[in-house]
Amino acid sequence: APTAAERGRLIRKLPQTDPALHTAYTADLRKSEATGHFLRNAGRFPLTAGGDINTYAVFAGLARQLIASTGRAGIVVPTGIATDYTYRGFFADAVQSGQLTSLYDFENRRNLFPEVDSRMKFSLLTLTGDGVPEAEFAFFLHTADELADPERRFTLGRADLALINPNTRTVPVFRTRRDADLTRKLYRAVPVLVNEETGENP
């Protein structure tokens, strides 16, 4: 159906037009609602089970919980785990705790995942049990070979993220190390105009 309204109209007519599909739809809807209720209220996924729940975020939250103090976890997730407003709490907490080691963002233009849309962005996210002072980032990669280029990779620490994005604590997206360095210098000279955390408003 082209619109949500049309989809809703067709669903309401299902008991008459396709009773078997209506039964299957009702069962799936109940399962989805029950799973969402469990994830939101279990208390186990406070930073990743809000809004419209995405399973990748829940599994990223689980990975953080399961890491031993000397362990590491590497997972492939959509880049939204670090850039979407919905998961700002998860990302900020991973940075603040020092669990974030690296995030390497790829565009699927080379069809690394053939069944996934070429515009889809995904990241190699690495978490650690021990605290690290800063994490390494790279964005807009197309192949793993591009990680060998030091100009494509840059590091940001807790203070950098608090300086550049104090209100969302999401990661700023830069194409090169030079972009990151320039932005860091600019924000040190002229911070954000309204800092919602500190109340500063020059």
XYZ file of N, CA and C in Angstrom:
606
model
N 0.846 -1.191 0.000
C 0.000 0.000 0.000
C 0.886 1.247 0.000
N 0.499 2.255 -0.773
C 1.357 3.443 -0.915
C 1.384 4.346 0.314
N 0.348 4.298 1.145
C 0.302 5.175 2.321
C -0.117 4.383 3.553
N 0.168 4.960 4.728
C -0.220 4.305 5.980
C -1.739 4.223 6.090
N -2.425 5.248 5.624
C -3.894 5.240 5.686
C -4.480 4.118 4.838
N -3.933 3.956 3.648
C -4.410 2.886 2.769
C -4.078 1.517 3.362
N -2.875 1.401 3.936
C -2.478 0.142 4.575
C -3.444 -0.191 5.716
N -3.773 0.796 6.528
C -4.710 0.580 7.639
C -6.081 0.138 7.147
N -6.547 0.741 6.049
C -7.854 0.367 5.483
C -7.845 -1.082 5.010
N -6.759 -1.482 4.363
C -6.660 -2.862 3.867
C -6.576 -3.863 5.023
N -5.866 -3.484 6.083
C -5.751 -4.374 7.250
C -7.112 -4.563 7.907
N -7.881 -3.475 8.020
C -9.217 -3.583 8.648
C -10.155 -4.483 7.843
N -9.924 -4.577 6.536
C -10.783 -5.407 5.685
C -10.323 -6.865 5.616
N -9.138 -7.155 6.166
C -8.594 -8.509 6.060
C -9.526 -9.615 6.571
N -10.250 -9.431 7.689
C -11.121 -10.533 8.143
C -12.103 -10.998 7.065
N -12.519 -10.074 6.200
C -13.435 -10.446 5.127
C -12.704 -10.882 3.860
N -11.608 -10.179 3.527
C -10.952 -10.437 2.244
C -9.982 -11.619 2.281
N -9.345 -11.845 3.457
C -8.370 -12.939 3.547
C -8.234 -13.361 5.018
N -9.182 -14.170 5.505
C -9.186 -14.549 6.926
C -7.886 -15.229 7.384
N -7.288 -16.056 6.543
C -6.052 -16.741 6.934
C -4.917 -15.730 7.118
N -4.822 -14.770 6.214
C -3.785 -13.733 6.344
C -4.052 -12.863 7.574
N -5.322 -12.594 7.864
C -5.670 -11.812 9.050
C -5.227 -12.535 10.322
N -5.428 -13.843 10.368
C -5.005 -14.635 11.532
C -3.488 -14.581 11.700
N -2.769 -14.744 10.578
C -1.301 -14.689 10.631
C -0.833 -13.292 11.029
N -1.470 -12.261 10.474
C -1.105 -10.880 10.793
C -1.327 -10.595 12.282
N -2.456 -11.019 12.818
C -2.775 -10.785 14.228
C -1.760 -11.476 15.140
N -1.373 -12.695 14.774
C -0.386 -13.421 15.579
C 0.969 -12.723 15.544
N 1.391 -12.285 14.356
C 2.674 -11.581 14.241
C 2.648 -10.244 14.973
N 1.525 -9.544 14.882
C 1.397 -8.268 15.574
C 1.505 -8.465 17.084
N 0.844 -9.484 17.591
C 0.907 -9.786 19.026
C 2.337 -10.123 19.447
N 3.020 -10.923 18.631
C 4.403 -11.293 18.933
C 5.306 -10.057 18.945
N 5.132 -9.184 17.959
C 5.937 -7.972 17.872
C 5.694 -7.053 19.072
N 4.419 -6.874 19.434
C 4.088 -6.012 20.575
C 4.618 -6.599 21.881
N 4.533 -7.914 22.036
C 5.028 -8.559 23.260
C 6.543 -8.433 23.364
N 7.228 -8.618 22.238
C 8.688 -8.479 22.243
C 9.083 -7.048 22.588
N 8.404 -6.081 21.969
C 8.684 -4.677 22.269
C 8.429 -4.352 23.726
N 7.331 -4.855 24.272
C 7.002 -4.613 25.684
C 8.089 -5.197 26.591
N 8.525 -6.406 26.286
C 9.573 -7.034 27.089
C 10.858 -6.222 27.049
N 11.301 -5.843 25.833
C 12.567 -5.132 25.690
C 12.525 -3.769 26.377
N 11.386 -3.079 26.287
C 11.278 -1.749 26.898
C 11.203 -1.810 28.418
N 10.615 -2.875 28.957
C 10.331 -2.911 30.391
C 11.193 -3.872 31.201
N 12.053 -4.641 30.549
C 12.868 -5.613 31.274
C 13.971 -4.938 32.086
N 14.316 -3.705 31.730
C 15.382 -3.008 32.431
C 16.773 -3.391 31.970
N 16.868 -4.286 31.025
C 18.175 -4.760 30.574
C 18.745 -3.916 29.441
N 17.891 -3.231 28.700
C 18.337 -2.475 27.525
C 17.880 -1.016 27.604
N 18.237 -0.316 28.666
C 17.714 1.039 28.848
C 18.154 2.037 27.780
N 19.283 1.804 27.133
C 19.804 2.773 26.172
C 19.523 2.397 24.720
N 18.960 1.224 24.487
C 18.757 0.791 23.099
C 17.345 0.291 22.816
N 16.460 0.323 23.786
C 15.110 -0.210 23.568
C 14.053 0.887 23.638
N 14.390 2.069 23.122
C 13.419 3.154 23.095
C 12.889 3.361 21.694
N 11.782 4.089 21.597
C 11.211 4.402 20.290
C 10.846 3.148 19.522
N 10.996 3.219 18.205
C 10.808 2.037 17.365
C 12.055 1.170 17.535
N 11.886 0.027 18.145
C 13.039 -0.799 18.502
C 13.653 -1.441 17.263
N 14.960 -1.280 17.135
C 15.726 -1.962 16.095
C 16.556 -3.043 16.768
N 16.494 -4.248 16.251
C 17.209 -5.338 16.907
C 18.718 -5.129 16.907
N 19.256 -4.441 15.893
C 20.707 -4.228 15.891
C 21.141 -3.427 17.110
N 20.327 -2.456 17.525
C 20.672 -1.644 18.694
C 20.598 -2.472 19.970
N 19.595 -3.329 20.065
C 19.463 -4.194 21.240
C 20.677 -5.118 21.345
N 21.105 -5.685 20.216
C 22.265 -6.568 20.244
C 23.545 -5.796 20.554
N 23.641 -4.541 20.106
C 24.807 -3.725 20.464
C 24.825 -3.480 21.970
N 23.649 -3.227 22.553
C 23.564 -3.059 24.008
C 23.940 -4.334 24.740
N 23.510 -5.465 24.214
C 23.854 -6.753 24.825
C 25.359 -7.009 24.741
N 25.970 -6.676 23.610
C 27.413 -6.865 23.448
C 28.176 -6.076 24.510
N 27.742 -4.847 24.782
C 28.413 -4.042 25.811
C 28.317 -4.696 27.177
N 27.180 -5.305 27.466
C 26.969 -5.915 28.775
C 27.781 -7.187 28.963
N 28.063 -7.883 27.876
C 28.704 -9.188 27.971
C 30.225 -9.155 27.940
N 30.816 -8.008 27.639
C 32.270 -7.944 27.495
C 32.952 -8.088 28.851
N 33.926 -8.998 28.914
C 34.759 -9.115 30.119
C 35.703 -7.921 30.173
N 36.281 -7.676 31.320
C 37.154 -6.509 31.469
C 38.344 -6.550 30.510
N 38.756 -7.747 30.122
C 39.873 -7.867 29.186
C 39.406 -8.249 27.785
N 38.110 -8.215 27.559
C 37.572 -8.678 26.286
C 37.292 -7.574 25.297
N 36.903 -7.996 24.105
C 36.506 -7.089 23.031
C 35.305 -7.688 22.311
N 34.520 -6.822 21.710
C 33.406 -7.264 20.871
C 33.447 -6.464 19.582
N 33.366 -7.158 18.474
C 33.296 -6.502 17.181
C 32.012 -6.910 16.493
N 31.211 -5.929 16.109
C 29.928 -6.236 15.474
C 29.720 -5.324 14.266
N 28.917 -5.794 13.328
C 28.544 -5.009 12.156
C 27.131 -4.495 12.401
N 26.983 -3.173 12.414
C 25.684 -2.552 12.693
C 25.483 -1.356 11.771
N 24.235 -0.941 11.547
C 24.025 0.306 10.819
C 24.709 1.472 11.545
N 25.217 2.425 10.777
C 25.949 3.550 11.346
C 25.075 4.392 12.268
N 23.776 4.262 12.158
C 22.862 4.990 13.031
C 23.104 4.759 14.509
N 23.788 3.691 14.874
C 24.095 3.430 16.281
C 24.909 4.582 16.869
N 25.651 5.299 16.023
C 26.492 6.408 16.498
C 25.994 7.775 16.055
N 25.110 7.812 15.052
C 24.701 9.102 14.491
C 23.235 9.447 14.718
N 22.396 8.460 14.997
C 20.964 8.721 15.162
C 20.644 9.265 16.551
N 19.745 10.203 16.582
C 19.329 10.817 17.844
C 18.751 9.775 18.808
N 18.068 8.776 18.273
C 17.450 7.735 19.105
C 18.468 7.025 19.987
N 19.687 6.836 19.467
C 20.700 6.070 20.208
C 21.807 6.948 20.791
N 21.514 8.228 20.934
C 22.516 9.162 21.471
C 22.960 8.760 22.879
N 22.037 8.257 23.695
C 22.388 7.841 25.052
C 23.333 6.659 25.054
N 23.077 5.688 24.190
C 23.946 4.517 24.074
C 25.346 4.934 23.650
N 25.419 5.746 22.591
C 26.723 6.129 22.066
C 27.489 6.980 23.076
N 26.821 7.959 23.682
C 27.478 8.824 24.668
C 28.000 8.011 25.842
N 27.225 7.030 26.284
C 27.638 6.205 27.416
C 28.819 5.307 27.047
N 28.820 4.776 25.820
C 29.941 3.943 25.370
C 31.225 4.763 25.304
N 31.107 6.011 24.861
C 32.275 6.894 24.794
C 32.721 7.268 26.199
N 31.769 7.693 27.034
C 32.095 8.157 28.384
C 32.738 7.054 29.229
N 32.279 5.829 29.058
C 32.824 4.714 29.823
C 34.149 4.206 29.262
N 34.512 4.703 28.080
C 35.745 4.249 27.446
C 35.608 2.901 26.767
N 34.386 2.433 26.543
C 34.196 1.127 25.907
C 34.305 1.181 24.389
N 34.140 2.356 23.809
C 34.211 2.456 22.357
C 35.672 2.505 21.913
N 36.083 1.541 21.122
C 37.449 1.482 20.598
C 37.520 2.063 19.196
N 36.582 1.659 18.340
C 36.589 2.171 16.965
C 35.223 2.034 16.330
N 34.997 2.901 15.334
C 33.796 2.835 14.513
C 34.221 3.194 13.098
N 34.129 2.212 12.200
C 34.500 2.413 10.803
C 33.239 2.300 9.952
N 32.881 3.404 9.334
C 31.637 3.515 8.582
C 31.866 3.218 7.100
N 30.994 2.396 6.530
C 31.066 2.029 5.117
C 29.752 2.345 4.424
N 29.863 2.708 3.156
C 28.702 2.751 2.277
C 28.726 1.459 1.468
N 27.581 0.906 1.208
C 27.504 -0.399 0.551
C 27.568 -0.294 -0.978
N 28.240 0.730 -1.493
C 28.262 0.971 -2.943
C 28.995 -0.114 -3.724
N 29.908 -0.821 -3.067
C 30.625 -1.917 -3.743
C 29.934 -3.262 -3.508
N 28.733 -3.223 -2.960
C 27.941 -4.430 -2.718
C 28.668 -5.460 -1.863
N 29.283 -4.982 -0.783
C 29.879 -5.903 0.182
C 28.800 -6.837 0.728
N 27.592 -6.280 0.860
C 26.419 -7.085 1.213
C 25.474 -7.019 0.017
N 25.532 -8.005 -0.891
C 24.790 -7.936 -2.143
C 23.278 -7.789 -1.981
N 22.725 -8.321 -0.889
C 21.270 -8.279 -0.713
C 20.791 -6.989 -0.054
N 21.740 -6.089 0.274
C 21.400 -4.846 0.970
C 21.520 -3.686 -0.011
N 20.606 -2.718 0.090
C 20.613 -1.540 -0.771
C 21.991 -0.875 -0.776
N 22.438 -0.427 -1.932
C 23.788 0.140 -2.065
C 23.956 1.441 -1.291
N 22.848 2.107 -0.942
C 22.938 3.366 -0.191
C 23.002 3.149 1.315
N 22.833 1.933 1.730
C 22.829 1.627 3.168
C 24.215 1.833 3.759
N 24.254 2.494 4.929
C 25.520 2.707 5.627
C 25.593 1.751 6.814
N 26.749 1.112 6.956
C 26.952 0.212 8.083
C 28.329 0.468 8.668
N 28.542 0.022 9.877
C 29.814 0.255 10.553
C 30.345 -1.002 11.200
N 31.667 -1.060 11.266
C 32.349 -2.052 12.079
C 32.569 -1.376 13.428
N 31.845 -1.828 14.427
C 31.889 -1.237 15.760
C 32.682 -2.160 16.679
N 33.710 -1.619 17.334
C 34.510 -2.414 18.252
C 34.408 -1.819 19.643
N 34.049 -2.669 20.597
C 33.895 -2.271 21.998
C 34.884 -3.046 22.848
N 35.286 -2.465 23.960
C 36.230 -3.119 24.853
C 35.717 -3.083 26.283
N 36.185 -4.020 27.094
C 35.821 -4.025 28.505
C 36.634 -3.017 29.293
N 37.895 -2.820 28.896
C 38.753 -1.831 29.543
C 38.471 -0.453 28.967
N 38.653 0.576 29.783
C 38.445 1.931 29.309
C 39.591 2.407 28.434
N 39.262 3.008 27.299
C 40.261 3.620 26.429
C 39.991 5.118 26.375
N 41.032 5.956 26.291
C 40.831 7.400 26.366
C 40.186 8.006 25.132
N 40.386 7.382 23.964
C 39.789 7.897 22.742
C 39.525 6.749 21.778
N 38.692 7.020 20.812
C 38.323 6.000 19.836
C 38.736 6.450 18.448
N 38.900 5.474 17.553
C 39.272 5.780 16.173
C 38.037 5.683 15.284
N 37.946 6.605 14.316
C 36.797 6.672 13.424
C 37.261 6.779 11.977
N 36.413 6.329 11.073
C 36.573 6.571 9.638
C 35.170 6.514 9.040
N 34.913 7.386 8.066
C 33.587 7.451 7.465
C 33.672 7.417 5.940
N 32.555 7.024 5.322
C 32.396 6.995 3.873
C 33.395 6.051 3.200
N 33.740 4.960 3.862
C 34.615 3.967 3.260
C 33.813 3.087 2.307
N 34.509 2.521 1.320
C 33.853 1.590 0.391
C 34.474 0.197 0.450
N 35.757 0.126 0.834
C 36.429 -1.164 0.974
C 37.288 -1.134 2.234
N 37.611 -2.306 2.741
C 38.458 -2.398 3.936
C 39.856 -1.874 3.659
N 40.313 -1.933 2.410
C 41.643 -1.436 2.063
C 41.805 0.048 2.379
N 40.723 0.792 2.327
C 40.793 2.235 2.588
C 41.169 2.541 4.032
N 41.020 1.575 4.909
C 41.429 1.775 6.300
C 42.941 1.905 6.433
N 43.691 1.462 5.433
C 45.145 1.576 5.479
C 45.618 3.012 5.264
N 44.738 3.864 4.751
C 45.092 5.266 4.503
C 44.944 6.053 5.810
N 46.049 6.526 6.385
C 45.953 7.221 7.676
C 45.157 8.519 7.594
N 45.023 9.085 6.408
C 44.245 10.322 6.282
C 42.743 10.074 6.368
N 42.335 8.830 6.201
C 40.907 8.512 6.304
C 40.489 8.253 7.746
N 41.465 7.981 8.637
C 41.158 7.648 10.022
C 41.526 8.813 10.935
N 40.741 8.984 11.992
C 41.037 10.025 12.973
C 40.543 9.566 14.334
N 41.067 10.173 15.381
C 40.641 9.818 16.731
C 39.894 10.983 17.358
N 38.954 10.633 18.215
C 38.219 11.608 19.012
C 38.110 11.055 20.420
N 38.352 11.909 21.399
C 38.194 11.520 22.789
C 36.891 12.035 23.361
N 36.652 11.747 24.622
C 35.423 12.207 25.279
C 35.283 13.714 25.200
N 36.390 14.415 25.469
C 36.350 15.879 25.473
C 36.037 16.426 24.082
N 36.550 15.772 23.036
C 36.280 16.231 21.672
C 34.798 16.116 21.339
N 34.210 14.966 21.671
C 32.791 14.762 21.372
C 31.920 15.713 22.189
N 32.302 15.962 23.435
C 31.550 16.906 24.267
C 31.687 18.318 23.724
N 32.823 18.644 23.115
C 33.060 19.964 22.555
C 32.265 20.182 21.275
N 32.294 19.195 20.384
C 31.692 19.351 19.057
C 30.185 19.106 19.074
N 29.746 18.086 19.762
C 28.307 17.761 19.825
C 27.846 17.627 21.279
N 27.891 18.707 22.062
C 27.549 18.576 23.484
C 26.076 18.266 23.734
N 25.213 18.638 22.810
C 23.781 18.460 23.034
C 23.284 17.077 22.660
N 23.858 16.476 21.629
C 23.401 15.140 21.216
C 24.373 14.052 21.617
N 25.659 14.380 21.740
C 26.733 13.418 22.022
C 26.817 12.325 20.959
N 26.248 12.595 19.776
C 26.438 11.673 18.661
C 27.776 12.000 18.000
N 28.251 11.107 17.156
C 29.561 11.315 16.546
C 29.434 12.258 15.349
N 30.338 13.231 15.237
C 30.363 14.047 14.027
C 30.966 13.238 12.882
N 30.468 13.442 11.684
C 30.897 12.651 10.538
C 31.880 13.467 9.700
N 33.106 12.973 9.583
C 34.144 13.638 8.797
C 34.673 12.686 7.736
N 35.037 13.237 6.583
C 35.595 12.414 5.507
C 37.083 12.134 5.706
N 37.798 13.090 6.327
C 39.240 12.939 6.467
C 39.705 13.378 7.848
N 40.941 13.003 8.166
C 41.567 13.442 9.413
C 41.664 14.970 9.440
N 41.974 15.559 8.300
C 42.091 17.021 8.224
C 40.774 17.704 8.594
N 39.659 17.166 8.095
C 38.342 17.725 8.445
C 38.120 17.686 9.953
N 38.478 16.564 10.571
C 38.298 16.410 12.015
C 39.173 17.396 12.777
N 40.434 17.529 12.367
C 41.347 18.453 13.049
C 40.878 19.893 12.921
N 40.438 20.282 11.733
C 39.967 21.650 11.505
C 38.726 21.948 12.353
N 37.792 21.027 12.363
C 36.567 21.221 13.148
C 36.881 21.326 14.629
N 37.784 20.487 15.113
C 38.186 20.528 16.523
C 38.756 21.900 16.872
N 39.620 22.449 16.000
C 40.211 23.774 16.240
C 39.143 24.858 16.244
N 38.210 24.781 15.310
C 37.144 25.779 15.242
C 36.294 25.782 16.506
N 35.924 24.591 16.973
C 35.072 24.512 18.162
C 35.821 24.908 19.432
N 37.141 24.742 19.446
C 37.906 25.212 20.595
C 37.916 26.736 20.637
N 37.926 27.351 19.452
C 37.917 28.814 19.381
C 36.525 29.381 19.601
N 35.513 28.745 19.029
C 34.134 29.219 19.134
C 33.238 28.020 19.418
N 32.884 27.775 20.682
C 32.041 26.607 20.996
C 30.615 26.787 20.484
N 29.808 25.736 20.621
C 28.409 25.812 20.182
C 27.713 26.955 20.896
N 26.754 27.570 20.238
C 26.104 28.747 20.804
C 25.225 28.411 22.002
N 24.518 27.306 21.923
C 23.652 26.920 23.043
C 24.047 25.522 23.507
N 24.595 25.435 24.705
C 24.975 24.147 25.284
C 23.885 23.765 26.284
N 23.060 22.796 25.888
C 21.904 22.420 26.713
C 22.328 21.740 28.005
N 23.522 21.125 28.033
C 23.961 20.427 29.227
C 24.429 21.398 30.319
N 25.188 22.422 29.914
C 25.714 23.361 30.895
C 24.854 24.604 31.039
N 23.963 24.840 30.065
C 23.127 26.037 30.102
C 23.815 27.253 29.513
N 25.041 27.101 29.037
C 25.766 28.238 28.447
C 25.101 28.673 27.156
N 25.007 29.990 26.980
C 24.395 30.548 25.793
C 25.034 31.908 25.500
N 26.229 31.901 24.879
C 26.935 33.170 24.641
C 26.193 34.084 23.680
